[in-house]
XYZ file of C-alpha atoms in Angstrom:
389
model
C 137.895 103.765 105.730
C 134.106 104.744 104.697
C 132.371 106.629 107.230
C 129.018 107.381 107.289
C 125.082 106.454 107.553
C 124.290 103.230 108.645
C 120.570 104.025 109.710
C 117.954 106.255 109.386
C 114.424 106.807 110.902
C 111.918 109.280 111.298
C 108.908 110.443 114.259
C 106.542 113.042 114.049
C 103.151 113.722 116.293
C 99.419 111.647 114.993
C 98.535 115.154 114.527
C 98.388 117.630 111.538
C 96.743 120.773 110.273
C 95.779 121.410 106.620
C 97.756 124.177 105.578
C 94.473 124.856 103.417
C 92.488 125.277 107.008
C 95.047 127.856 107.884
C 95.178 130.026 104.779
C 91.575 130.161 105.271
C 90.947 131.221 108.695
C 93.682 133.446 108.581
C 92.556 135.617 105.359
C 95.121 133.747 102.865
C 94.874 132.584 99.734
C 95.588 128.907 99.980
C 97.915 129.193 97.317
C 100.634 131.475 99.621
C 100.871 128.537 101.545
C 100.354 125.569 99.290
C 102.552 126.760 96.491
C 103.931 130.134 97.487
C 105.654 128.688 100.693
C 105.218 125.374 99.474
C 103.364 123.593 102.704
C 100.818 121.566 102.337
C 100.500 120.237 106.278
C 101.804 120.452 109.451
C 102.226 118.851 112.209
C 100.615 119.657 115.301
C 102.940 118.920 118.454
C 100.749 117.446 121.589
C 101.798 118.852 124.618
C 102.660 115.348 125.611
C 105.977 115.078 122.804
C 108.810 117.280 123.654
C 112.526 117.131 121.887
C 113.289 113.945 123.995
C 110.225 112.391 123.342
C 110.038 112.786 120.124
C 113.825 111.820 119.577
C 113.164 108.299 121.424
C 110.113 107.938 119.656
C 112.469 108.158 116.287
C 115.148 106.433 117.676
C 113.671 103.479 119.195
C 112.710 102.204 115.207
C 116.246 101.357 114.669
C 117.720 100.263 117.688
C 117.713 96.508 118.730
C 118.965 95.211 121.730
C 122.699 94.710 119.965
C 122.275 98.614 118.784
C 121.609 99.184 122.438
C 124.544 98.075 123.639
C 127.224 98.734 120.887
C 126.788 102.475 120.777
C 129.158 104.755 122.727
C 128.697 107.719 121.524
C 124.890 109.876 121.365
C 124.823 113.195 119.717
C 121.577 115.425 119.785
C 121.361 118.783 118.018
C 118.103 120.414 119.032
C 116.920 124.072 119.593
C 114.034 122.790 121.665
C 116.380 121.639 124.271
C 114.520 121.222 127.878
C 117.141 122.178 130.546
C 119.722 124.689 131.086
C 121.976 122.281 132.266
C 121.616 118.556 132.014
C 121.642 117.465 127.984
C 118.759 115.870 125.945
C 120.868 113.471 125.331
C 121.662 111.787 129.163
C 117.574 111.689 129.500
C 117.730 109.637 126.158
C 120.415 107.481 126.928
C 117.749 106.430 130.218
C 114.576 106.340 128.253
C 116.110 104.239 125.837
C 117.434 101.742 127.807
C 121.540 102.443 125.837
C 124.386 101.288 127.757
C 125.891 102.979 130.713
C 129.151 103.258 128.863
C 127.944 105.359 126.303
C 128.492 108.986 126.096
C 126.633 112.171 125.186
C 126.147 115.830 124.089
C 123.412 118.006 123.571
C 124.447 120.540 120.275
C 122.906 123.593 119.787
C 123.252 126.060 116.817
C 120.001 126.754 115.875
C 119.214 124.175 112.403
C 122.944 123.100 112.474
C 123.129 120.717 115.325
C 122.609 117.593 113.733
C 125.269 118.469 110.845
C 127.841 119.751 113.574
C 126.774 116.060 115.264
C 127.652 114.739 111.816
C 131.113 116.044 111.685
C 131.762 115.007 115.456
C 131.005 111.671 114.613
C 133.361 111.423 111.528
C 136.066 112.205 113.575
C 135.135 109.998 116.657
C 134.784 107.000 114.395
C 137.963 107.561 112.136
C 139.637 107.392 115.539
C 137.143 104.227 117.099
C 136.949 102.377 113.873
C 134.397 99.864 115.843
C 131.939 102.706 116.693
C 128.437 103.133 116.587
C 127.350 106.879 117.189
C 123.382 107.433 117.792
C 122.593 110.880 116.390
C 118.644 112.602 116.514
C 117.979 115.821 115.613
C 114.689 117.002 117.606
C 112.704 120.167 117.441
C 109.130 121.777 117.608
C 108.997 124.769 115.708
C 106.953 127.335 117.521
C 106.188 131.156 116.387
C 103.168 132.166 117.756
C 99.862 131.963 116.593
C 98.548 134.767 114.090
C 102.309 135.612 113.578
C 104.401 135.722 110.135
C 106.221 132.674 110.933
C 102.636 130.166 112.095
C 103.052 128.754 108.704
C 106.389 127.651 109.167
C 105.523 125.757 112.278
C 106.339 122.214 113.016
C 108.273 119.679 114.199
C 109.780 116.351 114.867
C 112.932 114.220 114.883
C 115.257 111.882 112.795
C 117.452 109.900 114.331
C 120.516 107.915 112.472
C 123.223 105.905 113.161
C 126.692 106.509 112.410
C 129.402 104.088 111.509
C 132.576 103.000 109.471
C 131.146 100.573 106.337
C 127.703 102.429 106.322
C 124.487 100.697 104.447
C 122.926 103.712 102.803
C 125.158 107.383 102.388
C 128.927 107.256 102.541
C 130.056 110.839 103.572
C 132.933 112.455 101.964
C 135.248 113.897 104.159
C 135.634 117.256 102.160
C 133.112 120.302 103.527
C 132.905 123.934 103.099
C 132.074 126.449 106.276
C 130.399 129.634 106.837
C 129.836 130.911 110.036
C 128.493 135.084 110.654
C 127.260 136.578 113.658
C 123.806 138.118 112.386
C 120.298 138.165 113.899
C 118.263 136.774 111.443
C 116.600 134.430 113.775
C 117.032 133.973 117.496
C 115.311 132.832 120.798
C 115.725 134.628 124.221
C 115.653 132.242 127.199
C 112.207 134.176 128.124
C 110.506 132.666 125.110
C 109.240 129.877 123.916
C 108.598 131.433 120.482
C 111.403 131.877 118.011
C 111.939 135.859 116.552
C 112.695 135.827 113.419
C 113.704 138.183 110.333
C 112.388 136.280 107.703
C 113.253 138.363 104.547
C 116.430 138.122 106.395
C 116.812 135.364 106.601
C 116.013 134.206 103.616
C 118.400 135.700 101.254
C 121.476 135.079 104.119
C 120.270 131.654 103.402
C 120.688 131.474 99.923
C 124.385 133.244 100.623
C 125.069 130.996 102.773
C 124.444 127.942 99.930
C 125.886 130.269 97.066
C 129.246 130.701 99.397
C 129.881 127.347 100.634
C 129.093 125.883 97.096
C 131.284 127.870 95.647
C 134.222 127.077 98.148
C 133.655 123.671 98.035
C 134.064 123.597 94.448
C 137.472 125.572 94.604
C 138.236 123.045 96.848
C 137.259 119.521 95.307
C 137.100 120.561 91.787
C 133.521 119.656 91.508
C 130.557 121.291 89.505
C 126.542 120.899 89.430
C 127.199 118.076 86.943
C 128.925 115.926 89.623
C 125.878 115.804 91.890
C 123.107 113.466 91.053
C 120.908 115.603 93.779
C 121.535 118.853 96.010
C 119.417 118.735 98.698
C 118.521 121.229 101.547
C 117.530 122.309 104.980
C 113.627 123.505 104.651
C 112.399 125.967 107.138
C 109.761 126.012 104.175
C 110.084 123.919 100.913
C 110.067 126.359 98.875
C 113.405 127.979 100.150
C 115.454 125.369 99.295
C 113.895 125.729 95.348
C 115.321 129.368 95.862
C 118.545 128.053 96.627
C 118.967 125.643 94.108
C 117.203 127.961 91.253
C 119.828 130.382 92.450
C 122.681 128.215 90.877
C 121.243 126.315 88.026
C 122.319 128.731 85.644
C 125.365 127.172 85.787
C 124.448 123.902 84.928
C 126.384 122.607 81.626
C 123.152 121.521 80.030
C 119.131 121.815 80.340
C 119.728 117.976 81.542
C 121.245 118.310 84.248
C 119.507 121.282 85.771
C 116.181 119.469 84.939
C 117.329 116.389 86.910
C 118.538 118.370 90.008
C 115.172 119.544 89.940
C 113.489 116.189 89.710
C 115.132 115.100 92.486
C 114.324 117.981 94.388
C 110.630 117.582 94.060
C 111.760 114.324 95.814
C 113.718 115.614 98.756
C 111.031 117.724 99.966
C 107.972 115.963 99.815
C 108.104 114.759 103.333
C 109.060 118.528 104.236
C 106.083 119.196 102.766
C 103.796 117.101 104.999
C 105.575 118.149 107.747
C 106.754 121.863 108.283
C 109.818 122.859 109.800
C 111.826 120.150 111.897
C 114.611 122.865 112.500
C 117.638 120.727 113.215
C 116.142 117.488 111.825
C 114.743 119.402 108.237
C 117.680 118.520 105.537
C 117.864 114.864 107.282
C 114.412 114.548 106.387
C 115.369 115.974 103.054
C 117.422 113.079 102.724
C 114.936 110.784 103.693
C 112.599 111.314 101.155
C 115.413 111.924 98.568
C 116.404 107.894 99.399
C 113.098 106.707 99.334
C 112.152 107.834 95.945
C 114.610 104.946 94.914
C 115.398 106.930 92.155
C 119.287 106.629 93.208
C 121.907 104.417 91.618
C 125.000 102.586 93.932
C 127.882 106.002 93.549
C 125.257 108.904 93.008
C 126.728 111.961 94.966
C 124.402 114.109 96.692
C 125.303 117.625 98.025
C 123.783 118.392 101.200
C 123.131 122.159 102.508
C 122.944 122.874 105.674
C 121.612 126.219 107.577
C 121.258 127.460 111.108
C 120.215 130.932 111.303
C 122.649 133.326 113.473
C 124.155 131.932 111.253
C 126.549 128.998 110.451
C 126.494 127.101 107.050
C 127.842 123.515 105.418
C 128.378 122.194 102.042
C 129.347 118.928 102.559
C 128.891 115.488 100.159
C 127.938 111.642 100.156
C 128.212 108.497 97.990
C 125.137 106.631 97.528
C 125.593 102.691 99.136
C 124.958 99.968 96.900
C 121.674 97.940 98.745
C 120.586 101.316 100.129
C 116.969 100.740 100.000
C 117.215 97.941 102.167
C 117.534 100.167 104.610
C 115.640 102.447 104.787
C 112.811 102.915 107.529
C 109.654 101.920 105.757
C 106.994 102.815 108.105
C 107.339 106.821 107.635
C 104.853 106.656 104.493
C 102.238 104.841 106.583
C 102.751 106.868 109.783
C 102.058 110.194 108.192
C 98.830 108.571 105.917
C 97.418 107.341 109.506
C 97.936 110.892 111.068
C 94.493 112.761 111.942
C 93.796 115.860 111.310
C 92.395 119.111 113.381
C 91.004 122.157 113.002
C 92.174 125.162 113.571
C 90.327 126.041 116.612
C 91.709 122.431 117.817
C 95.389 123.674 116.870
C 95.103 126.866 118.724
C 94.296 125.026 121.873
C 96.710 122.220 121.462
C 99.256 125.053 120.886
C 98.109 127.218 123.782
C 98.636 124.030 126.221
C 102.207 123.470 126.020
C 104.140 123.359 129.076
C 105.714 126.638 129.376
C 109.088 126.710 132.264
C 107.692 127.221 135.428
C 108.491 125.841 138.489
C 104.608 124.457 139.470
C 103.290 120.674 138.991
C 102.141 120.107 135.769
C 100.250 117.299 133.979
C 99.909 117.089 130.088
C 96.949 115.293 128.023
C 99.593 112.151 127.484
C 96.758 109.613 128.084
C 95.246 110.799 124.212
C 99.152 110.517 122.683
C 99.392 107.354 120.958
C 103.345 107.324 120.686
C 105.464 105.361 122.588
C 107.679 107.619 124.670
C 105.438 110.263 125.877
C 106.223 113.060 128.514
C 103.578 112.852 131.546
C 104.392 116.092 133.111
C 106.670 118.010 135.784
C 106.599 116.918 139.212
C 108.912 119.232 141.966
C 110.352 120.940 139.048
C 111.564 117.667 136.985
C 109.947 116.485 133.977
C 108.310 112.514 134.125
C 108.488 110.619 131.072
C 106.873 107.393 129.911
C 107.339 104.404 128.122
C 104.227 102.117 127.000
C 106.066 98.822 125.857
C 104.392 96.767 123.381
């Protein structure tokens, strides 16, 4: 039986901040950020959208009323997650009207959620052959403003469903693991703001890809000229160029290493308009991959993926013949009708967010445009909204 993705769509805020603006007012050369990290927006999170809200916001693209009631299964990786207790994924289950029946799980491992989500899935469906799993990755990536990590903020969600004769990526079943205990990047429950080791991290990240590669390959047989794309998690584009650069010398031919590069460029130039979506990042990556169209019915694509602490996953997927069909095609328009702010305006948007506390609080959700927005906190429990068309 095929399992895999049957769906995919995409949400980020109307917002964005020119990476340009940023280099500027913060003493850079533009090019440290525009090439060197390889940003050339990001989004600006209203304090209105929070890792539910901007899951349903995804979500709600590719669920009809049928979707709504054939899915029994909801699975939401997120770092951003909003209680200690109840999971992201009950409040979506409400806000987006899914059946009663259905269950759900809020996954947290830093960036691996979703892929953990993805594996989960597999299995639930190779057991419930009739399944439909809802899966979102959700996250706003916060470091602080005037910190290392500001530009390698971000955030948003993809959402996807999961199911046995999938429209657009078949998944393989195969997958290679890595999981250390390091501190490359963590969050104490005092912050809001991620710390992070970011020369760290960067090279455990590139272990990471260079050791589950390599296992996988012990394991299935396969080289660099199986794969008509490898495609990565992006806490910035550019690391995922480091990653892939750092195995290209064992590419059989200049050909192929020139066309995993080509198709790259392709996978990350949503990332790049973007910033970091933490658990959502290599989904995206896939995204933008399909909707180059530069794929052919039985192309294999190798998917990385990294959360920092750390845990790691090669794992693999078939192309589906009809793929493009598919595929969400308002993301393009949504990110060309996004405004943008300054950087004075991004400081104060940033400064705003609802930090945990136990008083009333009431965001600026009347100026958010999206359709799930969160109004506030009222006697300690969050109030969300839905405008309906």
């Amino acid at each position: 039986m095929n399992i895999g993705i049957d769906k995919i769509s995409f949400f980020t805020s109307d917002l964005y901040l020119p990476m340009e603006d940023l280099a500027k007012a913060r003493n850079e050369d533009p090019n440290k950020y525009l090439i060197g990290i390889g940003q050339s927006k990001q989004a600006v999170i209203r304090n209105s959208q929070d890792a539910v809200t901007l899951a349903a916001n995804a979500a709600w693209q590719i669920l009809d009323e049928k979707e709504r009631q054939s899915i029994d299964l909801i699975l939401f990786g997120t770092e951003s997650g909003v209680d200690n207790s109840k999971s992201a994924a009950v409040y979506l289950q409400s806000l987006l009207g899914i059946n009663s029946q259905a269950s759900g799980i809020e996954l947290k491992q830093a960036c691996f959620g979703l892929t953990a989500g993805i594996q989960l899935a597999m299995g639930h469906i190779a057991l419930h052959p009739q399944s439909r799993v809802l899966l979102v990755g959700a996250d706003i990536a916060r470091y602080g403003i005037k910190t290392a990590g500001e530009p390698t903020q971000g955030g948003g969600a993809v959402a996807m469903i999961m199911s046995a004769n999938p429209r657009i990526l078949k998944i393989n079943p195969e997958s290679a693991h890595l999981t250390k205990d390091i501190m490359d990047f963590w969050r104490p429950l005092y912050r809001s703001e991620a710390l992070v080791d970011g020369h760290y991290s960067s090279q455990e990240f590139i272990d990471f890809f260079q050791s589950t590669f390599q296992q996988y390959s012990a394991k299935t047989g396969q080289g660099l000229n199986d794969f008509a794309a490898l495609i990565f998690h992006l806490p910035y584009t550019k690391m995922g160029l480091k990653a892939l650069r750092s195995v290209l010398e064992e590419a059989p031919d200049d050909q192929i290493a020139e066309g995993l590069l080509a198709r790259f460029e392709d996978s990350r130039q949503l990332n790049r308009e973007v910033g970091n979506l933490y658990t959502g990042s290599l989904y995206l990556s896939l995204l933008s991959l399909l909707q180059a169209h530069s794929l052919r019915e039985g192309d294999q694509i190798g998917l990385f993926s990294y959360g920092s602490g750390a845990e790691g996953e090669f794992y693999t997927g078939e192309v589906v013949q009809g793929y493009e069909k598919m595929l969400d095609t308002n993301v393009s328009k949504q990110l060309r009708q996004r405004k943008p702010v300054s950087v004075t305006e991004y400081e104060e948007i940033y400064r705003g967010f609802m930090a945990a506390q136990p008083s009333d609080f009431v965001t600026d959700y009347q100026n958010d445009p999206a359709r799930f927005v969160l109004k506030g906190q009222k006697d300690q429990q969050r109030q969300y909204v839905e405008r309906k068309d």
